[in-house]
CSV table of C-alpha atoms in Angstrom, one decimal:
chain,number,residue,atom,x,y,z
W,1,ALA,CA,0.7,-0.3,0.0
W,2,GLU,CA,2.5,2.2,0.9
W,3,PHE,CA,4.8,1.7,-2.6
W,4,LEU,CA,1.7,2.5,-4.5
W,5,ALA,CA,0.4,5.6,-2.8
W,6,HIS,CA,3.7,6.7,-3.6
W,7,TYR,CA,4.2,4.9,-7.2
W,8,TRP,CA,0.7,6.5,-8.2
W,9,GLU,CA,1.1,10.3,-6.1
W,10,GLY,CA,-0.9,12.5,-8.6
W,11,ARG,CA,-0.5,10.0,-11.3
W,12,LEU,CA,-4.2,8.9,-12.6
W,13,ARG,CA,-3.9,5.8,-12.0
W,14,PRO,CA,-6.1,2.1,-13.8
W,15,ILE,CA,-9.6,2.1,-14.5
W,16,ALA,CA,-9.3,-0.8,-12.7
W,17,ALA,CA,-8.4,0.4,-9.2
W,18,TYR,CA,-11.2,3.0,-9.0
W,19,ALA,CA,-13.3,0.9,-9.6
W,20,PHE,CA,-12.4,-1.8,-7.3
W,21,GLY,CA,-10.6,0.6,-5.2
W,22,TRP,CA,-13.5,2.7,-4.8
W,23,ILE,CA,-16.3,0.8,-4.4
W,24,ASP,CA,-18.0,1.0,-1.2
W,25,LYS,CA,-18.6,5.0,-3.2
W,26,TRP,CA,-20.2,3.3,-6.3
W,27,ALA,CA,-22.0,0.9,-4.1
W,28,ARG,CA,-23.8,3.3,-2.2
W,29,LEU,CA,-24.6,5.3,-5.5
W,30,ALA,CA,-26.9,2.5,-6.9
W,31,SER,CA,-28.2,1.9,-3.7
W,32,LEU,CA,-30.6,4.7,-4.8
W,33,ALA,CA,-31.4,3.7,-7.9
W,34,PRO,CA,-30.4,-0.1,-8.5
W,35,GLY,CA,-32.8,-1.4,-10.5
W,36,PHE,CA,-31.5,0.9,-13.2
W,37,VAL,CA,-27.9,0.3,-11.8
W,38,ASN,CA,-28.0,-3.9,-12.8
W,39,LEU,CA,-30.1,-3.0,-16.1
W,40,PHE,CA,-26.8,-1.5,-16.9
W,41,THR,CA,-24.8,-4.1,-15.4
W,42,GLN,CA,-27.0,-8.1,-16.1
W,43,LEU,CA,-28.1,-7.3,-19.9
W,44,PRO,CA,-26.2,-8.5,-23.1
W,45,GLY,CA,-25.1,-5.6,-24.6
W,46,LEU,CA,-24.2,-3.4,-22.0
W,47,ARG,CA,-22.4,-5.2,-19.4
W,48,ARG,CA,-20.6,-5.4,-22.4
W,49,VAL,CA,-19.9,-1.3,-22.4
W,50,ALA,CA,-20.2,-2.6,-18.2
W,51,LYS,CA,-16.7,-4.8,-18.2
W,52,LEU,CA,-15.5,-2.5,-20.5
W,53,ALA,CA,-15.8,0.6,-17.9
W,54,ALA,CA,-14.1,-1.2,-15.3
W,55,GLY,CA,-11.9,-3.1,-16.6
W,56,MET,CA,-14.0,-6.6,-16.4
W,57,PRO,CA,-12.9,-9.9,-18.4
W,58,ALA,CA,-15.8,-10.7,-20.8
W,59,GLN,CA,-15.5,-14.2,-18.5
W,60,ARG,CA,-16.1,-12.4,-15.5
W,61,GLN,CA,-19.5,-11.8,-14.2
W,62,ILE,CA,-20.6,-8.4,-12.1
W,63,PRO,CA,-22.3,-9.0,-8.8
W,64,PRO,CA,-26.1,-7.3,-8.9
W,65,PHE,CA,-27.5,-4.9,-5.9
W,66,ALA,CA,-29.6,-6.2,-4.1
W,67,ALA,CA,-32.7,-4.2,-4.3
W,68,GLU,CA,-32.9,-3.0,-1.0
W,69,THR,CA,-29.8,-2.8,1.9
W,70,PHE,CA,-29.4,-5.0,4.9
W,71,THR,CA,-29.0,-1.1,6.8
W,72,THR,CA,-32.5,-0.4,5.2
W,73,TRP,CA,-34.0,-2.9,6.5
W,74,PHE,CA,-32.7,-3.4,9.4
W,75,ASN,CA,-32.8,0.8,10.1
W,76,LYS,CA,-37.1,0.0,9.3
W,77,ARG,CA,-37.1,-2.7,12.1
W,78,PRO,CA,-39.1,-2.1,15.5
W,79,PRO,CA,-36.8,-1.6,18.1
W,80,GLY,CA,-34.5,-4.5,19.2
W,81,PHE,CA,-34.4,-6.1,23.1
W,82,GLU,CA,-32.9,-2.9,24.7
W,83,GLY,CA,-32.8,-4.5,27.9
W,84,ARG,CA,-30.6,-7.0,27.1
W,85,PRO,CA,-26.8,-6.4,26.3
W,86,LYS,CA,-25.4,-5.3,23.1
W,87,VAL,CA,-23.3,-5.8,20.1
W,88,VAL,CA,-22.6,-4.4,16.9
W,89,LEU,CA,-22.8,-5.8,13.8
W,90,TRP,CA,-20.3,-3.5,11.1
W,91,PRO,CA,-22.0,-3.0,7.1
W,92,ASP,CA,-19.9,-4.3,5.4
W,93,THR,CA,-20.3,-2.3,2.2
W,94,PHE,CA,-20.4,-6.4,0.7
W,95,ASN,CA,-23.3,-7.5,2.9
W,96,ASN,CA,-24.9,-4.9,3.5
W,97,TYR,CA,-25.5,-3.7,-0.7
W,98,PHE,CA,-25.2,-7.3,-2.4
W,99,THR,CA,-26.3,-9.3,0.4
W,100,PRO,CA,-27.5,-7.7,2.5
W,101,GLU,CA,-29.8,-11.3,3.8
W,102,THR,CA,-26.5,-12.5,5.0
W,103,ALA,CA,-26.3,-9.9,7.5
W,104,GLN,CA,-29.8,-10.6,7.9
W,105,ALA,CA,-29.4,-14.2,9.3
W,106,ALA,CA,-26.6,-12.2,11.9
W,107,VAL,CA,-28.9,-10.3,12.9
W,108,ASN,CA,-31.2,-13.1,14.4
W,109,VAL,CA,-28.5,-15.6,15.0
W,110,LEU,CA,-27.2,-12.8,17.6
W,111,GLU,CA,-30.7,-11.9,18.8
W,112,ASP,CA,-31.4,-15.7,19.3
W,113,ALA,CA,-28.0,-15.7,21.6
W,114,GLY,CA,-29.7,-12.8,23.9
W,115,TYR,CA,-28.4,-9.7,23.2
W,116,HIS,CA,-29.9,-6.5,21.5
W,117,VAL,CA,-28.2,-5.5,18.1
W,118,GLU,CA,-26.7,-2.1,16.6
W,119,VAL,CA,-25.6,-0.8,13.4
W,120,PRO,CA,-23.6,2.7,13.1
W,121,ARG,CA,-25.8,4.6,10.8
W,122,GLN,CA,-23.6,6.2,8.6
W,123,HIS,CA,-22.5,5.1,5.8
W,124,LEU,CA,-18.9,3.2,6.5
W,125,CYS,CA,-15.8,0.8,5.0
W,126,CYS,CA,-13.1,-0.2,7.0
W,127,GLY,CA,-11.2,1.2,3.9
W,128,ARG,CA,-9.4,-2.1,2.6
W,129,PRO,CA,-10.4,-1.7,-1.6
W,130,LEU,CA,-9.3,1.6,-0.3
W,131,TYR,CA,-5.6,1.1,0.6
W,132,ASP,CA,-4.7,-3.0,-1.5
W,133,TYR,CA,-4.9,-0.3,-4.5
W,134,GLY,CA,-3.0,2.4,-3.0
W,135,PHE,CA,-5.3,5.4,-2.1
W,136,LEU,CA,-3.3,5.2,1.8
W,137,GLY,CA,-4.3,9.2,2.3
W,138,MET,CA,-8.4,7.7,1.7
W,139,ALA,CA,-8.0,5.3,3.4
W,140,LYS,CA,-6.2,6.4,6.5
W,141,SER,CA,-9.5,9.0,6.8
W,142,TYR,CA,-12.1,5.9,6.6
W,143,LEU,CA,-10.1,4.6,10.0
W,144,ARG,CA,-10.6,7.3,11.2
W,145,ARG,CA,-13.8,8.2,11.1
W,146,ASN,CA,-14.9,5.1,11.8
W,147,LEU,CA,-12.9,4.8,15.2
W,148,ASN,CA,-15.1,7.8,15.4
W,149,ALA,CA,-18.3,6.4,14.2
W,150,LEU,CA,-17.2,3.1,16.7
W,151,ALA,CA,-16.3,5.9,20.0
W,152,PRO,CA,-19.7,5.7,21.6
W,153,TYR,CA,-19.8,1.3,22.3
W,154,LEU,CA,-15.5,1.7,22.1
W,155,SER,CA,-16.1,3.8,25.4
W,156,ALA,CA,-18.1,1.0,26.9
W,157,GLY,CA,-16.6,-1.9,26.1
W,158,THR,CA,-19.3,-3.7,23.8
W,159,THR,CA,-18.3,-6.1,21.7
W,160,LEU,CA,-18.4,-5.4,17.7
W,161,VAL,CA,-19.0,-8.3,14.9
W,162,VAL,CA,-17.8,-8.0,11.9
W,163,LEU,CA,-19.2,-10.8,8.9
W,164,GLU,CA,-16.5,-10.2,5.8
W,165,PRO,CA,-13.3,-12.0,7.3
W,166,SER,CA,-11.0,-9.3,5.0
W,167,CYS,CA,-12.7,-6.4,7.2
W,168,CYS,CA,-12.2,-8.2,10.1
W,169,SER,CA,-8.7,-8.1,9.9
W,170,VAL,CA,-7.6,-4.5,9.0
W,171,PHE,CA,-9.8,-3.6,12.9
W,172,ARG,CA,-7.6,-6.7,14.2
W,173,ASP,CA,-4.7,-6.8,12.2
W,174,GLU,CA,-3.4,-3.9,10.5
W,175,MET,CA,-5.5,-0.4,11.2
W,176,HIS,CA,-3.5,0.0,14.5
W,177,GLY,CA,-0.3,-0.5,12.3
W,178,LEU,CA,-2.1,2.1,9.8
W,179,LEU,CA,-2.9,4.1,12.6
W,180,PRO,CA,-0.1,3.7,15.7
W,181,GLU,CA,-0.6,7.0,17.1
W,182,ILE,CA,-4.5,6.5,18.6
W,183,PRO,CA,-5.2,4.1,20.8
W,184,GLU,CA,-8.5,3.6,20.4
W,185,ALA,CA,-7.2,1.4,17.0
W,186,ARG,CA,-5.8,-1.1,19.5
W,187,GLN,CA,-8.4,-1.3,21.6
W,188,LEU,CA,-10.8,-1.6,19.0
W,189,ALA,CA,-8.6,-4.7,17.3
W,190,GLU,CA,-9.5,-6.3,20.7
W,191,ASN,CA,-13.2,-5.5,21.0
W,192,THR,CA,-13.5,-7.2,17.0
W,193,PHE,CA,-14.3,-10.9,16.9
W,194,THR,CA,-16.2,-13.2,13.7
W,195,LEU,CA,-19.8,-13.8,14.4
W,196,SER,CA,-18.1,-17.6,15.2
W,197,GLU,CA,-15.7,-16.0,18.1
W,198,PHE,CA,-18.2,-14.0,19.3
W,199,LEU,CA,-20.6,-16.9,19.5
W,200,ASP,CA,-17.3,-19.4,21.1
W,201,LYS,CA,-15.9,-17.1,22.9
W,202,LYS,CA,-18.3,-14.4,24.1
W,203,ALA,CA,-22.3,-15.5,24.3
W,204,THR,CA,-21.4,-19.1,25.9
W,205,GLY,CA,-24.6,-20.3,26.6
W,206,TYR,CA,-25.7,-19.6,23.5
W,207,VAL,CA,-26.9,-23.3,21.9
W,208,PRO,CA,-26.8,-23.1,18.7
W,209,PRO,CA,-29.6,-25.6,16.6
W,210,ARG,CA,-28.2,-29.3,15.6
W,211,SER,CA,-27.6,-29.6,12.3
W,212,LYS,CA,-26.3,-33.2,10.4
W,213,SER,CA,-25.9,-31.7,7.4
W,214,LYS,CA,-23.0,-32.4,5.5
W,215,ALA,CA,-21.0,-29.7,4.6
W,216,ILE,CA,-17.5,-28.4,3.2
W,217,VAL,CA,-15.9,-25.5,4.1
W,218,GLN,CA,-13.7,-22.6,2.2
W,219,GLY,CA,-11.2,-20.7,4.6
W,220,HIS,CA,-11.1,-17.1,3.9
W,221,CYS,CA,-6.7,-16.3,3.9
W,222,HIS,CA,-7.9,-13.4,5.8
W,223,HIS,CA,-10.3,-16.0,8.2
W,224,LYS,CA,-6.5,-18.5,8.1
W,225,ALA,CA,-4.8,-16.0,8.2
W,226,VAL,CA,-5.1,-13.5,10.9
W,227,MET,CA,-8.6,-14.4,13.2
W,228,ARG,CA,-7.4,-18.3,13.1
W,229,PHE,CA,-10.2,-20.8,11.9
W,230,GLN,CA,-10.8,-22.3,15.7
W,231,SER,CA,-14.5,-20.7,16.7
W,232,GLU,CA,-15.9,-21.1,12.6
W,233,LYS,CA,-15.1,-25.3,14.4
W,234,ALA,CA,-16.0,-24.9,17.1
W,235,VAL,CA,-19.6,-23.3,16.8
W,236,MET,CA,-19.8,-25.7,13.7
W,237,GLU,CA,-19.0,-28.8,16.4
W,238,LYS,CA,-21.3,-27.6,18.4
W,239,MET,CA,-24.2,-27.6,15.5
W,240,GLY,CA,-23.1,-31.7,14.7
W,241,LEU,CA,-22.9,-30.5,11.4
W,242,ASP,CA,-21.3,-33.0,9.8
W,243,TYR,CA,-18.4,-30.7,8.1
W,244,GLU,CA,-15.4,-31.1,5.7
W,245,LEU,CA,-12.4,-28.3,6.2
W,246,LEU,CA,-10.5,-27.7,2.5
W,247,GLU,CA,-8.0,-27.6,2.3
W,248,SER,CA,-7.6,-25.6,-0.6
W,249,GLY,CA,-4.8,-22.5,-0.4
W,250,CYS,CA,-6.9,-19.0,-1.8
W,251,CYS,CA,-9.9,-19.6,-3.5
W,252,GLY,CA,-9.0,-17.3,-6.2
W,253,MET,CA,-10.4,-14.3,-6.3
W,254,ALA,CA,-8.4,-13.0,-3.8
W,255,GLY,CA,-10.8,-9.5,-3.0
W,256,ALA,CA,-11.0,-8.0,-7.1
W,257,PHE,CA,-7.8,-10.0,-8.0
W,258,GLY,CA,-10.0,-12.1,-9.9
W,259,TYR,CA,-11.6,-9.7,-11.1
W,260,GLU,CA,-9.5,-7.8,-13.0
W,261,LYS,CA,-9.2,-8.1,-16.6
W,262,ASP,CA,-5.2,-9.6,-17.0
W,263,LYS,CA,-5.3,-11.7,-13.8
W,264,TYR,CA,-9.1,-13.8,-14.6
W,265,GLU,CA,-6.4,-16.9,-16.2
W,266,VAL,CA,-4.7,-16.7,-12.8
W,267,SER,CA,-7.8,-16.4,-10.9
W,268,VAL,CA,-9.0,-19.4,-12.3
W,269,ALA,CA,-6.2,-22.1,-12.4
W,270,CYS,CA,-6.0,-21.0,-8.9
W,271,GLY,CA,-9.6,-21.9,-7.9
W,272,GLU,CA,-9.6,-25.1,-10.4
W,273,ARG,CA,-6.2,-26.5,-8.2
W,274,SER,CA,-8.9,-27.8,-5.4
W,275,LEU,CA,-12.0,-25.6,-4.3
W,276,LEU,CA,-14.5,-25.5,-7.4
W,277,PRO,CA,-13.6,-29.5,-8.6
W,278,GLN,CA,-14.9,-30.5,-5.0
W,279,VAL,CA,-17.5,-27.9,-4.7
W,280,ARG,CA,-18.3,-29.9,-8.3
W,281,LYS,CA,-18.8,-33.4,-7.0
W,282,ALA,CA,-20.5,-32.1,-3.2
W,283,GLY,CA,-23.6,-33.2,-3.3
W,284,LEU,CA,-26.9,-31.4,-4.1
W,285,SER,CA,-27.9,-31.3,-0.3
W,286,THR,CA,-24.9,-30.7,0.3
W,287,ILE,CA,-23.8,-27.5,1.9
W,288,ILE,CA,-21.3,-24.8,0.9
W,289,VAL,CA,-19.4,-23.0,3.7
W,290,ALA,CA,-17.9,-19.5,2.7
W,291,ASP,CA,-18.1,-15.8,5.3
W,292,GLY,CA,-15.7,-14.6,2.8
W,293,PHE,CA,-17.4,-12.3,-0.6
W,294,SER,CA,-14.9,-13.2,-3.1
W,295,CYS,CA,-14.9,-16.7,-2.0
W,296,LYS,CA,-18.6,-17.0,-2.4
W,297,GLU,CA,-18.4,-14.7,-5.9
W,298,GLN,CA,-16.2,-17.6,-7.3
W,299,ILE,CA,-18.4,-20.2,-6.2
W,300,ALA,CA,-20.9,-19.0,-7.6
W,301,GLN,CA,-19.8,-17.6,-10.8
W,302,GLN,CA,-17.2,-21.3,-11.6
W,303,THR,CA,-20.0,-23.6,-10.3
W,304,ASN,CA,-23.8,-24.2,-9.8
W,305,ARG,CA,-23.8,-23.4,-6.2
W,306,GLN,CA,-23.8,-20.8,-4.4
W,307,ALA,CA,-21.6,-20.8,-0.9
W,308,LEU,CA,-23.5,-19.7,2.7
W,309,HIS,CA,-21.8,-18.1,4.9
W,310,LEU,CA,-22.2,-19.6,9.2
W,311,ALA,CA,-24.9,-17.0,10.0
W,312,GLU,CA,-27.0,-18.6,7.1
W,313,VAL,CA,-25.8,-21.9,7.7
W,314,ILE,CA,-27.4,-21.6,11.7
W,315,GLN,CA,-30.6,-20.2,10.4
W,316,LEU,CA,-30.9,-22.3,8.2
W,317,ALA,CA,-30.4,-25.2,11.0
W,318,LYS,CA,-33.0,-23.6,12.9
W,319,ALA,CA,-35.7,-23.5,10.2
W,320,ARG,CA,-35.1,-27.1,9.7
W,321,THR,CA,-36.1,-28.4,13.3
W,322,VAL,CA,-39.0,-26.9,13.0
W,323,ARG,CA,-40.2,-27.9,8.8
W,324,GLY,CA,-38.0,-31.4,8.8
W,325,PRO,CA,-34.7,-31.6,6.3
W,326,GLY,CA,-34.3,-29.8,3.3
W,327,GLY,CA,-33.4,-31.2,-0.3
W,328,MET,CA,-31.4,-29.9,-2.7
W,329,TYR,CA,-29.1,-27.0,-3.6
W,330,PRO,CA,-30.2,-25.6,0.4
W,331,GLU,CA,-28.9,-22.2,-0.4
W,332,THR,CA,-32.1,-20.9,-2.0
W,333,GLN,CA,-33.3,-20.3,1.0
W,334,PHE,CA,-31.4,-17.2,1.1
W,335,VAL,CA,-30.8,-16.7,-2.6
W,336,GLU,CA,-33.9,-16.7,-4.3
W,337,PRO,CA,-35.6,-14.2,-2.7
W,338,ARG,CA,-33.3,-12.2,-3.6
W,339,ARG,CA,-33.0,-13.0,-6.9
W,340,ALA,CA,-36.7,-12.3,-7.3
W,341,ALA,CA,-37.1,-8.9,-5.8
W,342,GLN,CA,-33.8,-7.4,-7.7
W,343,LYS,CA,-36.0,-9.3,-10.9
W,344,ARG,CA,-38.7,-6.8,-9.8
W,345,SER,CA,-36.2,-3.9,-9.6
W,346,MET,CA,-35.2,-4.5,-12.7
W,347,VAL,CA,-38.8,-4.7,-14.0
W,348,ARG,CA,-40.0,-2.2,-12.4
W,349,ALA,CA,-36.7,0.1,-14.0
W,350,GLY,CA,-37.7,-0.4,-17.3
W,351,PHE,CA,-40.6,0.0,-17.7
W,352,ILE,CA,-40.0,3.7,-16.7
W,353,THR,CA,-36.6,3.4,-17.9
W,354,ALA,CA,-39.4,2.4,-22.0
W,355,ALA,CA,-41.7,5.1,-20.3
W,356,THR,CA,-39.7,7.5,-20.1
W,357,VAL,CA,-38.1,7.2,-23.1
W,358,SER,CA,-41.8,6.2,-25.6
W,359,GLY,CA,-43.0,10.2,-23.4
W,360,ALA,CA,-40.0,11.8,-24.7
W,361,VAL,CA,-39.7,10.6,-28.3
W,362,LEU,CA,-44.1,11.0,-28.1
W,363,SER,CA,-43.4,15.0,-27.6
W,364,LEU,CA,-40.7,15.5,-30.0
W,365,ILE,CA,-43.0,13.6,-33.1
W,366,LEU,CA,-45.4,16.0,-31.5
W,367,MET,CA,-43.9,19.3,-31.0
W,368,LYS,CA,-42.4,18.6,-34.5
W,369,HIS,CA,-46.4,18.0,-35.8
W,370,LYS,CA,-47.1,21.1,-34.1
W,371,ARG,CA,-44.3,23.1,-36.6
W,372,ALA,CA,-45.5,21.2,-39.2
W,373,ARG,CA,-49.5,22.9,-39.2
C-alpha cells in the first residue's frame, strides 16, 4: 500500500483501481437506484460496456446490487431487545449492498443468542479496497471516521461483530499499524470478533441449533491467517454439522484480483487447483460454507452452487428444526428471495425507462407535427 501510494501519487491510476478501490462509493450510489444500475450491468450488450468501463474480463459476471440494502432493512425494523447486552454488527460494503440476507441472518442469530443488536447508521467502510490499490490517505481517513463512529461503543466496551473476514482483519491486524498514534485503534482490535468467535467466546450460553447436514467449508485467507479458524470449527461442531474443512488454499478471487482483466486466468486456475472441483463433486444437499464475499463469488461464477455464510448455516439449521430436513440446493432459501427482489426492481426500472423514452419520443413527434402545421 505504501509503495502504490508513492508510485501513483499525482498520477492517474489504472481504471481497475477506481472501479474496485472505490467500491464502497459506487455501491452507495447504486443503492439509490439499484434496478437501473442492474439493468446496465446485467443485460447483454449493456453489461459488455460496463465490464469494459471497469476493466473487467468478459468471462466475469458483475455481482448485482441488492434491491434493498441491509441497513435500510435494519432501520425499518421495530426496536430490538433494549434490555439485553449490546453487540454492534458491522455493515460491511458487500453484505450491506450485495448480499443483505447474510447480515439479516446474523441479526437473527445474535438475537437468538440473547443480545440487542445495533448497527451504525452512517455509511462506513473498513478501507481495505482503498489501500489495496494505494489510496492510502483516503483509507486512513476512512479508518479515522470508523473510530469516531464506533467511539461510543468502544468507551462502553461493546463488542463489534464483523461478518466479512477481510474487513475483520483490518480492524484486528492492520488498523493499529496504519494509525499507531491513535490508542483507540488497538482498543478496537481487542473488541472486534468474527461471528463464530463471538458465539464461541462471548455468547458462551448460546446453544446453536443442531444440524445433521453435510458441509464443505472454504476458509477465507484473511480469516485463517489473522483470526484463525478454531472458533468457526467449534461452532460447527456444537451444531453437529458433518463438515469437511477444505485444504484448498486461496479461492483465487482474492478480493478484486479475479475481477481484473489480466488476472482472470490465474484466478480461475487457482480455484481449479482444488476448491472448484470439490464444490462440483459435492452432493446437491451438501451445504457449501464460505464467509468471504470473494470466495462466494468465485464459487457462484465457476460452479452451479452458492456458498452460505456461517450465519445463514445457523439460520438454515434453525428453520429445519421447525420444517424438517431440506432437499437439494439448501442455499436457495437465501439466494432466491434476493434474486426475485432484484428481478422485480429491474422490471420496474425497465418499465420506467421504456415509459420515459416513449414519452420523450412522443413529445418530439407532437412538437414536429405542430411545427409542420
